[in-house]
Short mmCIF file of C-alpha atoms and ligand atoms in Angstrom, two decimals:
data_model
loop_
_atom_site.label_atom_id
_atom_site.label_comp_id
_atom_site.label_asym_id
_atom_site.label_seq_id
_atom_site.Cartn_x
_atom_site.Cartn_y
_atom_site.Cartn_z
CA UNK A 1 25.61 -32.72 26.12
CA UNK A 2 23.92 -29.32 26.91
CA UNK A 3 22.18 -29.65 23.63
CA UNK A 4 21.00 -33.22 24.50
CA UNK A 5 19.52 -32.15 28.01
CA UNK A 6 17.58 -28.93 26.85
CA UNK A 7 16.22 -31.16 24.21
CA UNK A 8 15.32 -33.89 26.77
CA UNK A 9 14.01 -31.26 28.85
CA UNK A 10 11.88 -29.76 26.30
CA UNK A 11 10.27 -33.07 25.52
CA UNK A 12 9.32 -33.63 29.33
CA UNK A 13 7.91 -29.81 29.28
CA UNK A 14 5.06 -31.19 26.77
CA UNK A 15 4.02 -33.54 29.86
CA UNK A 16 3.60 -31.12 32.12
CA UNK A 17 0.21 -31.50 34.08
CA UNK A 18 -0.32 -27.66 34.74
CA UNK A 19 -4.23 -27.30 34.73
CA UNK A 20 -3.82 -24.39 37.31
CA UNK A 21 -1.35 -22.40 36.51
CA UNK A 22 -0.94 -23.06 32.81
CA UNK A 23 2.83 -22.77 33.39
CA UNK A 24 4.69 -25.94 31.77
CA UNK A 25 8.03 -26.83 32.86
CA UNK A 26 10.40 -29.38 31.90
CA UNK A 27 13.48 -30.60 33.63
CA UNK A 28 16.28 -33.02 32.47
CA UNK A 29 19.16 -34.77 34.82
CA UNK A 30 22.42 -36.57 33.71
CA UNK A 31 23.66 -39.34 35.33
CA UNK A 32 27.18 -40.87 36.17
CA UNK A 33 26.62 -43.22 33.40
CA UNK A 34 25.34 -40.93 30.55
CA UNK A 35 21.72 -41.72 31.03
CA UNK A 36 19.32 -38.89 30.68
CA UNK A 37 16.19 -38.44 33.38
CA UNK A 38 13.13 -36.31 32.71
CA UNK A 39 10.64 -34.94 34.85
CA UNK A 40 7.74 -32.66 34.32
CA UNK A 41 5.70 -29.88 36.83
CA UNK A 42 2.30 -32.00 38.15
CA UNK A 43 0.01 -29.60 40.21
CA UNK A 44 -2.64 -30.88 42.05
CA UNK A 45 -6.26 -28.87 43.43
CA UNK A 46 -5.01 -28.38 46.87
CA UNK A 47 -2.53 -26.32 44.90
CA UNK A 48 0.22 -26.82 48.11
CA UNK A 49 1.13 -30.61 46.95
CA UNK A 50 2.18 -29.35 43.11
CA UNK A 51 5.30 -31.00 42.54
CA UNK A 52 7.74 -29.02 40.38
CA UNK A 53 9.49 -30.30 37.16
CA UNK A 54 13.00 -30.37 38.92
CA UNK A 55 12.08 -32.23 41.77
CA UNK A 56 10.37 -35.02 39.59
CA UNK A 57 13.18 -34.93 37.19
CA UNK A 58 15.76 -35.61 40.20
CA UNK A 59 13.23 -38.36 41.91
CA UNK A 60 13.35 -40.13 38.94
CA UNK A 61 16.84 -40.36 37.99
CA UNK A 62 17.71 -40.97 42.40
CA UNK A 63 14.29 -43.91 42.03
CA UNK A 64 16.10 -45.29 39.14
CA UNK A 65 19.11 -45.96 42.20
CA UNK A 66 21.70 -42.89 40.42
CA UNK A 67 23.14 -40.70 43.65
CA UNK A 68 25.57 -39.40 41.67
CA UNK A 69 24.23 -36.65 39.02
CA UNK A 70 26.55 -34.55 36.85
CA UNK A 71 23.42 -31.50 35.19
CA UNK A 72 20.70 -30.39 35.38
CA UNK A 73 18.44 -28.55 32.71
CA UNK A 74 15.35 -26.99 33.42
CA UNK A 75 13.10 -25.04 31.33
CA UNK A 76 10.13 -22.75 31.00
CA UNK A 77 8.74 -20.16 28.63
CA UNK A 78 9.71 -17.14 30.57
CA UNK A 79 11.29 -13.99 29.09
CA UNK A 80 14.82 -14.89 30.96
CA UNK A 81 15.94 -18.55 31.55
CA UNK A 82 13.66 -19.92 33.76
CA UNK A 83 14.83 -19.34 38.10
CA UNK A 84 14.04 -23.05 40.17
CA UNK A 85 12.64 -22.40 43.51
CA UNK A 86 13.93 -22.57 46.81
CA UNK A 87 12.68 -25.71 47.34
CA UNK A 88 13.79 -27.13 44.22
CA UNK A 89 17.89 -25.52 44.56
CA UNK A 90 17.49 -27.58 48.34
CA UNK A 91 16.93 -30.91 46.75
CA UNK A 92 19.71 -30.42 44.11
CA UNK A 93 21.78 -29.40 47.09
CA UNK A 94 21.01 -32.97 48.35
CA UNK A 95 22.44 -34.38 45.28
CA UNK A 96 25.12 -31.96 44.93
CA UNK A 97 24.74 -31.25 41.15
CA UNK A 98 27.45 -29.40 40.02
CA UNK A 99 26.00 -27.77 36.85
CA UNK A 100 22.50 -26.38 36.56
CA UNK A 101 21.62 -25.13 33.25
CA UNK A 102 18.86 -22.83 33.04
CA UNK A 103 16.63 -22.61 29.96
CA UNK A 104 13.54 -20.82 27.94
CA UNK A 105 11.69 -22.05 25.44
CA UNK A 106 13.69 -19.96 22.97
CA UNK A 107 16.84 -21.71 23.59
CA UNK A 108 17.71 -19.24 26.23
CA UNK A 109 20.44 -20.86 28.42
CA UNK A 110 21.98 -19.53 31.38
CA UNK A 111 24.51 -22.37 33.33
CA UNK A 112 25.26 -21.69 37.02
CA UNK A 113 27.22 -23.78 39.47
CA UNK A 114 25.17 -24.96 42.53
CA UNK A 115 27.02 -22.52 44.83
CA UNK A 116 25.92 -19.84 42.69
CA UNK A 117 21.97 -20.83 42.91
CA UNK A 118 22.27 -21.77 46.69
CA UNK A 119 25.03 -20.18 48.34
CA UNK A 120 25.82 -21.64 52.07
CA UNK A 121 22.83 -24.35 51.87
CA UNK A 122 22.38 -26.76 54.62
CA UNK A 123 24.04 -29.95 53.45
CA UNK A 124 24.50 -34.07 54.87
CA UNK A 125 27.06 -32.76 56.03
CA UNK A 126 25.76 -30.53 58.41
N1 THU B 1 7.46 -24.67 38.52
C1 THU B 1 8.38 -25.62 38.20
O1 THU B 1 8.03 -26.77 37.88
N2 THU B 1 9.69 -25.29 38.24
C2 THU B 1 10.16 -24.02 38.45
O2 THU B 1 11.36 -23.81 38.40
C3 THU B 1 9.22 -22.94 38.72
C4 THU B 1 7.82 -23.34 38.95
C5 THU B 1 6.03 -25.00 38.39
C6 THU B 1 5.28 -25.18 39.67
C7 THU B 1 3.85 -24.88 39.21
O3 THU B 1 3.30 -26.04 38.64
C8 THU B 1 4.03 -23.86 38.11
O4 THU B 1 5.37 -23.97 37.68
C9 THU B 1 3.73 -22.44 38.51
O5 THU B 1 4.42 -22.09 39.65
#
């Protein structure tokens, strides 16, 4: 399955609307069911509403009426696999997304548990 969501992810990296920053990212969730979601980084000219690939991966797949989600791949072409932002680690505290595999271009892969990538985050529960 982590073959099957880098790939997906991959595929959503070549959407990536990134006219800015020339930075391309690609994101891939799995749901409860086995269904794959992809989302893409879309920046915008008042650079503050970009929306990053993670985010629009997890929208989709939470749209689409899954709460439950099971991974998470993202991917970029940096040196390392790729580190989400702090906003993006919030939202898939939200979701509570248990696995979050990292990824570079190069196949790359780094998996970390959500506790590792957001250690005491602010929660529903809260
Ligand atoms: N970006 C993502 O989509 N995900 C990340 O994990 C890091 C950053 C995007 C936002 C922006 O479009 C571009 O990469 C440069 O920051």
């Amino acid at each position: 399955m982590e073959e099957k969501l880098l790939q997906a992810a991959l595929a959503a990296r070549e959407k990536a609307y990134a006219p800015y920053s020339h930075f391309q990212v690609g994101a891939a969730v799995l749901v409860g069911d086995g269904k794959l979601y992809t989302g893409c980084n879309v920046e915008n000219a008042s650079y503050g509403l970009t929306c990053c690939a993670e985010r629009n991966a997890i929208f989709n797949a939470v749209g689409a009426g899954n709460h439950q989600l099971e991974a998470l791949c993202v991917v970029g072409d940096t040196a390392e696999p790729i580190s989400p932002c702090g906003a993006c680690r919030q939202v898939m505290a939200e979701f509570k997304i248990p696995v979050i595999y990292l990824a570079n271009v190069q196949g790359r892969v780094k998996k970390l548990t959500l506790a590792e990538l957001l250690p005491y985050s602010f929660t529903l529960e809260e």
